[in-house]
mmCIF file with all atom_site columns, C-alpha atoms in Angstrom:
data_model
loop_
_atom_site.group_PDB
_atom_site.id
_atom_site.type_symbol
_atom_site.label_atom_id
_atom_site.label_alt_id
_atom_site.label_comp_id
_atom_site.label_asym_id
_atom_site.label_entity_id
_atom_site.label_seq_id
_atom_site.pdbx_PDB_ins_code
_atom_site.Cartn_x
_atom_site.Cartn_y
_atom_site.Cartn_z
_atom_site.occupancy
_atom_site.B_iso_or_equiv
_atom_site.pdbx_formal_charge
_atom_site.auth_seq_id
_atom_site.auth_comp_id
_atom_site.auth_asym_id
_atom_site.auth_atom_id
_atom_site.pdbx_PDB_model_num
ATOM 1   C CA . UNK A 1 1   ? 104.971 15.604  -9.072  1.00 51.00 ? 77  UNK A CA 1
ATOM 2   C CA . UNK A 1 2   ? 104.924 17.572  -12.097 1.00 62.00 ? 78  UNK A CA 1
ATOM 3   C CA . UNK A 1 3   ? 107.680 19.829  -10.999 1.00 60.00 ? 79  UNK A CA 1
ATOM 4   C CA . UNK A 1 4   ? 110.443 19.892  -13.124 1.00 54.00 ? 80  UNK A CA 1
ATOM 5   C CA . UNK A 1 5   ? 113.305 19.110  -12.511 1.00 56.00 ? 81  UNK A CA 1
ATOM 6   C CA . UNK A 1 6   ? 116.116 21.734  -10.458 1.00 57.00 ? 82  UNK A CA 1
ATOM 7   C CA . UNK A 1 7   ? 118.636 21.660  -12.827 1.00 59.00 ? 83  UNK A CA 1
ATOM 8   C CA . UNK A 1 8   ? 116.489 21.767  -15.759 1.00 76.00 ? 84  UNK A CA 1
ATOM 9   C CA . UNK A 1 9   ? 116.039 25.483  -17.769 1.00 85.00 ? 85  UNK A CA 1
ATOM 10  C CA . UNK A 1 10  ? 112.528 27.000  -18.625 1.00 85.00 ? 86  UNK A CA 1
ATOM 11  C CA . UNK A 1 11  ? 113.386 26.481  -21.882 1.00 86.00 ? 87  UNK A CA 1
ATOM 12  C CA . UNK A 1 12  ? 113.534 23.073  -21.183 1.00 86.00 ? 88  UNK A CA 1
ATOM 13  C CA . UNK A 1 13  ? 110.067 23.032  -19.334 1.00 86.00 ? 89  UNK A CA 1
ATOM 14  C CA . UNK A 1 14  ? 109.454 24.635  -22.679 1.00 88.00 ? 90  UNK A CA 1
ATOM 15  C CA . UNK A 1 15  ? 109.825 22.368  -25.302 1.00 90.00 ? 91  UNK A CA 1
ATOM 16  C CA . UNK A 1 16  ? 108.558 19.677  -22.852 1.00 89.00 ? 92  UNK A CA 1
ATOM 17  C CA . UNK A 1 17  ? 105.005 20.735  -22.771 1.00 91.00 ? 93  UNK A CA 1
ATOM 18  C CA . UNK A 1 18  ? 104.954 21.759  -26.367 1.00 93.00 ? 94  UNK A CA 1
ATOM 19  C CA . UNK A 1 19  ? 105.614 18.669  -27.113 1.00 93.00 ? 95  UNK A CA 1
ATOM 20  C CA . UNK A 1 20  ? 103.508 16.485  -25.695 1.00 94.00 ? 96  UNK A CA 1
ATOM 21  C CA . UNK A 1 21  ? 101.180 19.234  -26.315 1.00 94.00 ? 97  UNK A CA 1
ATOM 22  C CA . UNK A 1 22  ? 101.793 18.181  -29.790 1.00 93.00 ? 98  UNK A CA 1
ATOM 23  C CA . UNK A 1 23  ? 101.582 14.722  -29.258 1.00 95.00 ? 99  UNK A CA 1
ATOM 24  C CA . UNK A 1 24  ? 97.764  15.587  -27.933 1.00 94.00 ? 100 UNK A CA 1
ATOM 25  C CA . UNK A 1 25  ? 96.723  17.090  -30.787 1.00 93.00 ? 101 UNK A CA 1
ATOM 26  C CA . UNK A 1 26  ? 98.548  14.947  -33.252 1.00 94.00 ? 102 UNK A CA 1
ATOM 27  C CA . UNK A 1 27  ? 96.301  11.663  -31.048 1.00 94.00 ? 103 UNK A CA 1
ATOM 28  C CA . UNK A 1 28  ? 93.414  13.700  -31.492 1.00 93.00 ? 104 UNK A CA 1
ATOM 29  C CA . UNK A 1 29  ? 93.769  13.513  -35.810 1.00 93.00 ? 105 UNK A CA 1
ATOM 30  C CA . UNK A 1 30  ? 94.678  9.997   -35.374 1.00 93.00 ? 106 UNK A CA 1
ATOM 31  C CA . UNK A 1 31  ? 91.487  9.032   -33.882 1.00 94.00 ? 107 UNK A CA 1
ATOM 32  C CA . UNK A 1 32  ? 89.504  11.073  -36.127 1.00 93.00 ? 108 UNK A CA 1
ATOM 33  C CA . UNK A 1 33  ? 91.287  9.555   -39.676 1.00 92.00 ? 109 UNK A CA 1
ATOM 34  C CA . UNK A 1 34  ? 88.158  6.834   -40.201 1.00 93.00 ? 110 UNK A CA 1
ATOM 35  C CA . UNK A 1 35  ? 84.620  9.511   -39.457 1.00 94.00 ? 111 UNK A CA 1
ATOM 36  C CA . UNK A 1 36  ? 84.527  11.321  -42.555 1.00 92.00 ? 112 UNK A CA 1
ATOM 37  C CA . UNK A 1 37  ? 81.501  12.528  -43.184 1.00 95.00 ? 113 UNK A CA 1
ATOM 38  C CA . UNK A 1 38  ? 81.744  14.286  -39.585 1.00 96.00 ? 114 UNK A CA 1
ATOM 39  C CA . UNK A 1 39  ? 84.777  15.993  -39.902 1.00 95.00 ? 115 UNK A CA 1
ATOM 40  C CA . UNK A 1 40  ? 83.815  17.747  -42.694 1.00 96.00 ? 116 UNK A CA 1
ATOM 41  C CA . UNK A 1 41  ? 80.878  18.191  -40.962 1.00 97.00 ? 117 UNK A CA 1
ATOM 42  C CA . UNK A 1 42  ? 82.054  19.866  -38.026 1.00 96.00 ? 118 UNK A CA 1
ATOM 43  C CA . UNK A 1 43  ? 84.692  21.968  -41.227 1.00 97.00 ? 119 UNK A CA 1
ATOM 44  C CA . UNK A 1 44  ? 80.985  23.054  -43.338 1.00 97.00 ? 120 UNK A CA 1
ATOM 45  C CA . UNK A 1 45  ? 79.721  24.182  -39.460 1.00 98.00 ? 121 UNK A CA 1
ATOM 46  C CA . UNK A 1 46  ? 82.789  26.202  -38.008 1.00 97.00 ? 122 UNK A CA 1
ATOM 47  C CA . UNK A 1 47  ? 82.641  27.826  -42.129 1.00 97.00 ? 123 UNK A CA 1
ATOM 48  C CA . UNK A 1 48  ? 79.242  28.206  -41.734 1.00 97.00 ? 124 UNK A CA 1
ATOM 49  C CA . UNK A 1 49  ? 79.811  29.874  -38.084 1.00 97.00 ? 125 UNK A CA 1
ATOM 50  C CA . UNK A 1 50  ? 82.575  32.335  -39.606 1.00 97.00 ? 126 UNK A CA 1
ATOM 51  C CA . UNK A 1 51  ? 80.302  32.881  -42.294 1.00 96.00 ? 127 UNK A CA 1
ATOM 52  C CA . UNK A 1 52  ? 77.482  33.965  -39.850 1.00 97.00 ? 128 UNK A CA 1
ATOM 53  C CA . UNK A 1 53  ? 80.248  36.272  -37.735 1.00 95.00 ? 129 UNK A CA 1
ATOM 54  C CA . UNK A 1 54  ? 81.109  37.983  -41.324 1.00 95.00 ? 130 UNK A CA 1
ATOM 55  C CA . UNK A 1 55  ? 77.508  38.953  -42.138 1.00 94.00 ? 131 UNK A CA 1
ATOM 56  C CA . UNK A 1 56  ? 76.533  39.831  -38.376 1.00 95.00 ? 132 UNK A CA 1
ATOM 57  C CA . UNK A 1 57  ? 79.523  41.957  -38.331 1.00 93.00 ? 133 UNK A CA 1
ATOM 58  C CA . UNK A 1 58  ? 79.254  43.689  -41.477 1.00 92.00 ? 134 UNK A CA 1
ATOM 59  C CA . UNK A 1 59  ? 83.431  43.593  -41.608 1.00 90.00 ? 135 UNK A CA 1
ATOM 60  C CA . UNK A 1 60  ? 86.225  41.831  -42.178 1.00 92.00 ? 136 UNK A CA 1
ATOM 61  C CA . UNK A 1 61  ? 85.274  40.392  -45.898 1.00 93.00 ? 137 UNK A CA 1
ATOM 62  C CA . UNK A 1 62  ? 89.759  40.621  -46.948 1.00 94.00 ? 138 UNK A CA 1
ATOM 63  C CA . UNK A 1 63  ? 89.189  37.789  -44.277 1.00 95.00 ? 139 UNK A CA 1
ATOM 64  C CA . UNK A 1 64  ? 86.125  35.881  -45.939 1.00 94.00 ? 140 UNK A CA 1
ATOM 65  C CA . UNK A 1 65  ? 88.596  36.946  -48.966 1.00 94.00 ? 141 UNK A CA 1
ATOM 66  C CA . UNK A 1 66  ? 92.051  35.246  -47.864 1.00 95.00 ? 142 UNK A CA 1
ATOM 67  C CA . UNK A 1 67  ? 90.182  32.341  -46.962 1.00 96.00 ? 143 UNK A CA 1
ATOM 68  C CA . UNK A 1 68  ? 88.579  31.734  -50.129 1.00 94.00 ? 144 UNK A CA 1
ATOM 69  C CA . UNK A 1 69  ? 91.816  31.809  -52.353 1.00 95.00 ? 145 UNK A CA 1
ATOM 70  C CA . UNK A 1 70  ? 92.826  30.025  -49.655 1.00 96.00 ? 146 UNK A CA 1
ATOM 71  C CA . UNK A 1 71  ? 90.560  27.076  -49.447 1.00 96.00 ? 147 UNK A CA 1
ATOM 72  C CA . UNK A 1 72  ? 90.308  27.374  -54.064 1.00 94.00 ? 148 UNK A CA 1
ATOM 73  C CA . UNK A 1 73  ? 94.134  26.953  -53.933 1.00 93.00 ? 149 UNK A CA 1
ATOM 74  C CA . UNK A 1 74  ? 93.682  23.047  -51.223 1.00 95.00 ? 150 UNK A CA 1
ATOM 75  C CA . UNK A 1 75  ? 90.381  22.179  -53.435 1.00 92.00 ? 151 UNK A CA 1
ATOM 76  C CA . UNK A 1 76  ? 91.910  21.970  -56.607 1.00 90.00 ? 152 UNK A CA 1
ATOM 77  C CA . UNK A 1 77  ? 95.645  20.798  -55.538 1.00 90.00 ? 153 UNK A CA 1
ATOM 78  C CA . UNK A 1 78  ? 92.684  18.417  -54.107 1.00 89.00 ? 154 UNK A CA 1
ATOM 79  C CA . UNK A 1 79  ? 91.794  17.663  -57.561 1.00 86.00 ? 155 UNK A CA 1
ATOM 80  C CA . UNK A 1 80  ? 95.038  17.165  -59.832 1.00 86.00 ? 156 UNK A CA 1
ATOM 81  C CA . UNK A 1 81  ? 96.923  14.326  -59.991 1.00 83.00 ? 157 UNK A CA 1
ATOM 82  C CA . UNK A 1 82  ? 100.485 14.115  -57.881 1.00 83.00 ? 158 UNK A CA 1
ATOM 83  C CA . UNK A 1 83  ? 102.334 13.343  -60.700 1.00 78.00 ? 159 UNK A CA 1
ATOM 84  C CA . UNK A 1 84  ? 101.129 15.592  -63.749 1.00 74.00 ? 160 UNK A CA 1
ATOM 85  C CA . UNK A 1 85  ? 100.705 14.189  -67.056 1.00 73.00 ? 161 UNK A CA 1
ATOM 86  C CA . UNK A 1 86  ? 100.895 17.129  -68.519 1.00 73.00 ? 162 UNK A CA 1
ATOM 87  C CA . UNK A 1 87  ? 104.565 17.815  -67.641 1.00 74.00 ? 163 UNK A CA 1
ATOM 88  C CA . UNK A 1 88  ? 105.162 13.675  -68.261 1.00 67.00 ? 164 UNK A CA 1
ATOM 89  C CA . UNK A 1 89  ? 104.141 13.969  -71.410 1.00 62.00 ? 165 UNK A CA 1
ATOM 90  C CA . UNK A 1 90  ? 106.027 17.586  -72.645 1.00 55.00 ? 166 UNK A CA 1
ATOM 91  C CA . UNK A 1 91  ? 109.305 16.825  -70.538 1.00 55.00 ? 167 UNK A CA 1
ATOM 92  C CA . UNK A 1 92  ? 108.643 12.750  -71.661 1.00 52.00 ? 168 UNK A CA 1
ATOM 93  C CA . UNK A 1 93  ? 109.420 10.860  -68.504 1.00 46.00 ? 169 UNK A CA 1
ATOM 94  C CA . UNK A 1 94  ? 107.604 8.671   -69.082 1.00 48.00 ? 170 UNK A CA 1
ATOM 95  C CA . UNK A 1 95  ? 109.117 6.356   -66.095 1.00 50.00 ? 171 UNK A CA 1
ATOM 96  C CA . UNK A 1 96  ? 107.070 5.671   -64.012 1.00 50.00 ? 172 UNK A CA 1
ATOM 97  C CA . UNK A 1 97  ? 104.254 6.865   -62.335 1.00 54.00 ? 173 UNK A CA 1
ATOM 98  C CA . UNK A 1 98  ? 101.953 8.485   -64.938 1.00 54.00 ? 174 UNK A CA 1
ATOM 99  C CA . UNK A 1 99  ? 97.279  7.951   -65.332 1.00 56.00 ? 175 UNK A CA 1
ATOM 100 C CA . UNK A 1 100 ? 97.181  5.833   -68.140 1.00 57.00 ? 176 UNK A CA 1
ATOM 101 C CA . UNK A 1 101 ? 96.178  7.559   -71.810 1.00 57.00 ? 177 UNK A CA 1
ATOM 102 C CA . UNK A 1 102 ? 95.168  4.017   -73.834 1.00 60.00 ? 178 UNK A CA 1
ATOM 103 C CA . UNK A 1 103 ? 92.919  0.996   -73.556 1.00 62.00 ? 179 UNK A CA 1
ATOM 104 C CA . UNK A 1 104 ? 95.885  -1.116  -73.688 1.00 59.00 ? 180 UNK A CA 1
ATOM 105 C CA . UNK A 1 105 ? 97.999  0.594   -70.331 1.00 62.00 ? 181 UNK A CA 1
ATOM 106 C CA . UNK A 1 106 ? 98.176  -0.986  -67.279 1.00 63.00 ? 182 UNK A CA 1
ATOM 107 C CA . UNK A 1 107 ? 95.076  0.390   -64.517 1.00 60.00 ? 183 UNK A CA 1
ATOM 108 C CA . UNK A 1 108 ? 97.757  2.874   -62.166 1.00 65.00 ? 184 UNK A CA 1
ATOM 109 C CA . UNK A 1 109 ? 95.140  4.674   -60.010 1.00 68.00 ? 185 UNK A CA 1
ATOM 110 C CA . UNK A 1 110 ? 94.617  8.292   -59.208 1.00 72.00 ? 186 UNK A CA 1
ATOM 111 C CA . UNK A 1 111 ? 96.717  9.812   -56.278 1.00 76.00 ? 187 UNK A CA 1
ATOM 112 C CA . UNK A 1 112 ? 95.722  12.864  -55.048 1.00 80.00 ? 188 UNK A CA 1
ATOM 113 C CA . UNK A 1 113 ? 98.570  15.797  -54.549 1.00 83.00 ? 189 UNK A CA 1
ATOM 114 C CA . UNK A 1 114 ? 96.940  16.625  -51.599 1.00 87.00 ? 190 UNK A CA 1
ATOM 115 C CA . UNK A 1 115 ? 95.012  13.779  -49.749 1.00 90.00 ? 191 UNK A CA 1
ATOM 116 C CA . UNK A 1 116 ? 90.920  14.287  -48.427 1.00 91.00 ? 192 UNK A CA 1
ATOM 117 C CA . UNK A 1 117 ? 92.719  14.349  -44.292 1.00 93.00 ? 193 UNK A CA 1
ATOM 118 C CA . UNK A 1 118 ? 95.204  17.068  -45.497 1.00 94.00 ? 194 UNK A CA 1
ATOM 119 C CA . UNK A 1 119 ? 92.388  18.223  -47.042 1.00 95.00 ? 195 UNK A CA 1
ATOM 120 C CA . UNK A 1 120 ? 90.896  18.461  -44.399 1.00 95.00 ? 196 UNK A CA 1
ATOM 121 C CA . UNK A 1 121 ? 93.163  19.509  -41.904 1.00 95.00 ? 197 UNK A CA 1
ATOM 122 C CA . UNK A 1 122 ? 94.514  21.885  -43.651 1.00 96.00 ? 198 UNK A CA 1
ATOM 123 C CA . UNK A 1 123 ? 91.252  23.971  -44.996 1.00 97.00 ? 199 UNK A CA 1
ATOM 124 C CA . UNK A 1 124 ? 90.531  23.883  -40.498 1.00 97.00 ? 200 UNK A CA 1
ATOM 125 C CA . UNK A 1 125 ? 92.880  25.570  -39.706 1.00 97.00 ? 201 UNK A CA 1
ATOM 126 C CA . UNK A 1 126 ? 92.282  28.037  -42.316 1.00 97.00 ? 202 UNK A CA 1
ATOM 127 C CA . UNK A 1 127 ? 88.953  28.774  -40.908 1.00 97.00 ? 203 UNK A CA 1
ATOM 128 C CA . UNK A 1 128 ? 89.477  28.409  -37.145 1.00 97.00 ? 204 UNK A CA 1
ATOM 129 C CA . UNK A 1 129 ? 92.035  31.317  -37.835 1.00 97.00 ? 205 UNK A CA 1
ATOM 130 C CA . UNK A 1 130 ? 90.543  34.078  -39.494 1.00 96.00 ? 206 UNK A CA 1
ATOM 131 C CA . UNK A 1 131 ? 87.758  33.189  -37.406 1.00 96.00 ? 207 UNK A CA 1
ATOM 132 C CA . UNK A 1 132 ? 90.036  34.124  -34.618 1.00 96.00 ? 208 UNK A CA 1
ATOM 133 C CA . UNK A 1 133 ? 91.055  37.324  -36.772 1.00 95.00 ? 209 UNK A CA 1
ATOM 134 C CA . UNK A 1 134 ? 87.611  38.718  -36.820 1.00 95.00 ? 210 UNK A CA 1
ATOM 135 C CA . UNK A 1 135 ? 87.818  38.420  -33.730 1.00 94.00 ? 211 UNK A CA 1
ATOM 136 C CA . UNK A 1 136 ? 90.272  41.399  -33.882 1.00 94.00 ? 212 UNK A CA 1
ATOM 137 C CA . UNK A 1 137 ? 89.899  45.086  -35.436 1.00 91.00 ? 213 UNK A CA 1
ATOM 138 C CA . UNK A 1 138 ? 93.353  45.182  -37.229 1.00 94.00 ? 214 UNK A CA 1
ATOM 139 C CA . UNK A 1 139 ? 91.989  42.889  -39.270 1.00 93.00 ? 215 UNK A CA 1
ATOM 140 C CA . UNK A 1 140 ? 89.563  44.709  -40.150 1.00 91.00 ? 216 UNK A CA 1
ATOM 141 C CA . UNK A 1 141 ? 90.706  46.740  -43.085 1.00 91.00 ? 217 UNK A CA 1
ATOM 142 C CA . UNK A 1 142 ? 87.950  48.968  -45.066 1.00 91.00 ? 218 UNK A CA 1
ATOM 143 C CA . UNK A 1 143 ? 87.176  47.431  -48.859 1.00 90.00 ? 219 UNK A CA 1
ATOM 144 C CA . UNK A 1 144 ? 84.457  47.335  -51.327 1.00 91.00 ? 220 UNK A CA 1
ATOM 145 C CA . UNK A 1 145 ? 82.868  43.735  -51.325 1.00 90.00 ? 221 UNK A CA 1
ATOM 146 C CA . UNK A 1 146 ? 81.098  43.200  -54.088 1.00 91.00 ? 222 UNK A CA 1
ATOM 147 C CA . UNK A 1 147 ? 84.760  44.257  -56.110 1.00 93.00 ? 223 UNK A CA 1
ATOM 148 C CA . UNK A 1 148 ? 86.428  41.351  -54.027 1.00 92.00 ? 224 UNK A CA 1
ATOM 149 C CA . UNK A 1 149 ? 82.870  38.966  -54.421 1.00 92.00 ? 225 UNK A CA 1
ATOM 150 C CA . UNK A 1 150 ? 82.531  39.415  -58.553 1.00 94.00 ? 226 UNK A CA 1
ATOM 151 C CA . UNK A 1 151 ? 86.657  39.060  -58.048 1.00 93.00 ? 227 UNK A CA 1
ATOM 152 C CA . UNK A 1 152 ? 86.535  35.770  -56.121 1.00 91.00 ? 228 UNK A CA 1
ATOM 153 C CA . UNK A 1 153 ? 83.140  34.398  -58.772 1.00 94.00 ? 229 UNK A CA 1
ATOM 154 C CA . UNK A 1 154 ? 86.383  34.944  -62.074 1.00 95.00 ? 230 UNK A CA 1
ATOM 155 C CA . UNK A 1 155 ? 88.816  33.644  -60.724 1.00 93.00 ? 231 UNK A CA 1
ATOM 156 C CA . UNK A 1 156 ? 87.179  30.763  -59.223 1.00 93.00 ? 232 UNK A CA 1
ATOM 157 C CA . UNK A 1 157 ? 85.695  30.412  -62.784 1.00 94.00 ? 233 UNK A CA 1
ATOM 158 C CA . UNK A 1 158 ? 88.816  30.913  -65.006 1.00 94.00 ? 234 UNK A CA 1
ATOM 159 C CA . UNK A 1 159 ? 90.352  28.303  -62.873 1.00 92.00 ? 235 UNK A CA 1
ATOM 160 C CA . UNK A 1 160 ? 87.583  25.990  -62.865 1.00 90.00 ? 236 UNK A CA 1
ATOM 161 C CA . UNK A 1 161 ? 87.861  25.114  -66.466 1.00 93.00 ? 237 UNK A CA 1
ATOM 162 C CA . UNK A 1 162 ? 90.985  25.594  -66.706 1.00 91.00 ? 238 UNK A CA 1
ATOM 163 C CA . UNK A 1 163 ? 90.610  22.077  -64.060 1.00 89.00 ? 239 UNK A CA 1
ATOM 164 C CA . UNK A 1 164 ? 88.228  20.680  -66.009 1.00 87.00 ? 240 UNK A CA 1
ATOM 165 C CA . UNK A 1 165 ? 89.479  21.101  -69.088 1.00 89.00 ? 241 UNK A CA 1
ATOM 166 C CA . UNK A 1 166 ? 92.869  19.272  -68.216 1.00 84.00 ? 242 UNK A CA 1
ATOM 167 C CA . UNK A 1 167 ? 90.972  16.471  -66.525 1.00 83.00 ? 243 UNK A CA 1
ATOM 168 C CA . UNK A 1 168 ? 89.643  16.648  -70.301 1.00 84.00 ? 244 UNK A CA 1
ATOM 169 C CA . UNK A 1 169 ? 92.467  16.652  -72.067 1.00 83.00 ? 245 UNK A CA 1
ATOM 170 C CA . UNK A 1 170 ? 94.326  13.666  -69.677 1.00 79.00 ? 246 UNK A CA 1
ATOM 171 C CA . UNK A 1 171 ? 90.907  11.566  -68.366 1.00 77.00 ? 247 UNK A CA 1
ATOM 172 C CA . UNK A 1 172 ? 91.109  12.076  -65.094 1.00 77.00 ? 248 UNK A CA 1
ATOM 173 C CA . UNK A 1 173 ? 88.602  11.654  -62.592 1.00 72.00 ? 249 UNK A CA 1
ATOM 174 C CA . UNK A 1 174 ? 89.747  12.278  -59.166 1.00 72.00 ? 250 UNK A CA 1
ATOM 175 C CA . UNK A 1 175 ? 86.846  11.084  -57.862 1.00 71.00 ? 251 UNK A CA 1
ATOM 176 C CA . UNK A 1 176 ? 86.087  7.401   -57.223 1.00 68.00 ? 252 UNK A CA 1
ATOM 177 C CA . UNK A 1 177 ? 82.001  5.726   -56.186 1.00 67.00 ? 253 UNK A CA 1
ATOM 178 C CA . UNK A 1 178 ? 82.882  3.196   -55.220 1.00 65.00 ? 254 UNK A CA 1
ATOM 179 C CA . UNK A 1 179 ? 82.851  -0.390  -56.499 1.00 66.00 ? 255 UNK A CA 1
ATOM 180 C CA . UNK A 1 180 ? 80.575  -1.078  -59.836 1.00 65.00 ? 256 UNK A CA 1
ATOM 181 C CA . UNK A 1 181 ? 78.052  -3.445  -58.647 1.00 68.00 ? 257 UNK A CA 1
ATOM 182 C CA . UNK A 1 182 ? 76.793  -5.634  -61.151 1.00 67.00 ? 258 UNK A CA 1
ATOM 183 C CA . UNK A 1 183 ? 72.885  -7.298  -61.414 1.00 65.00 ? 259 UNK A CA 1
ATOM 184 C CA . UNK A 1 184 ? 73.207  -10.406 -61.456 1.00 67.00 ? 260 UNK A CA 1
ATOM 185 C CA . UNK A 1 185 ? 69.499  -10.335 -62.783 1.00 67.00 ? 261 UNK A CA 1
ATOM 186 C CA . UNK A 1 186 ? 70.704  -8.865  -66.442 1.00 60.00 ? 262 UNK A CA 1
ATOM 187 C CA . UNK A 1 187 ? 73.329  -11.260 -66.479 1.00 54.00 ? 263 UNK A CA 1
ATOM 188 C CA . UNK A 1 188 ? 76.577  -8.698  -65.832 1.00 53.00 ? 264 UNK A CA 1
#
């Protein structure tokens, strides 16, 4: 039977159910790992529903702005290397995992500060929480939304410019486009 034993406390029963649900949630996450495109399509659909809710309800702009700032923070962590080359050069920490800066150095793969799966999981969770927040009036703080849009665009432009300059200065590209393919007809 599924009934709890008489000597167990209600806290133990709740703890057991919470643990079971956590394992079930983790198993679904593990099963979704290889389906990168489908995961991101689902996140894009959820984000579209969130934006549709914001536009149709004409409110919750502060929730939308907070989500945008959080997603920008996640994206920046996704673009950055795990070991920041500026810190290793400034502090003289050349002992291990730094990015190669010269041709004769050994190749080291780009390791992200925030892996793709954690980026997707955190972004999807944040979008879902924001979507739920739009159904409660307490989160509908009256603000003048054009100011938030302009401020977000300026913030996005400045932080991305700084990140791109950092990528150029320390010569790293956070994206790989797969294995190099050579044309056998041209002799390469």
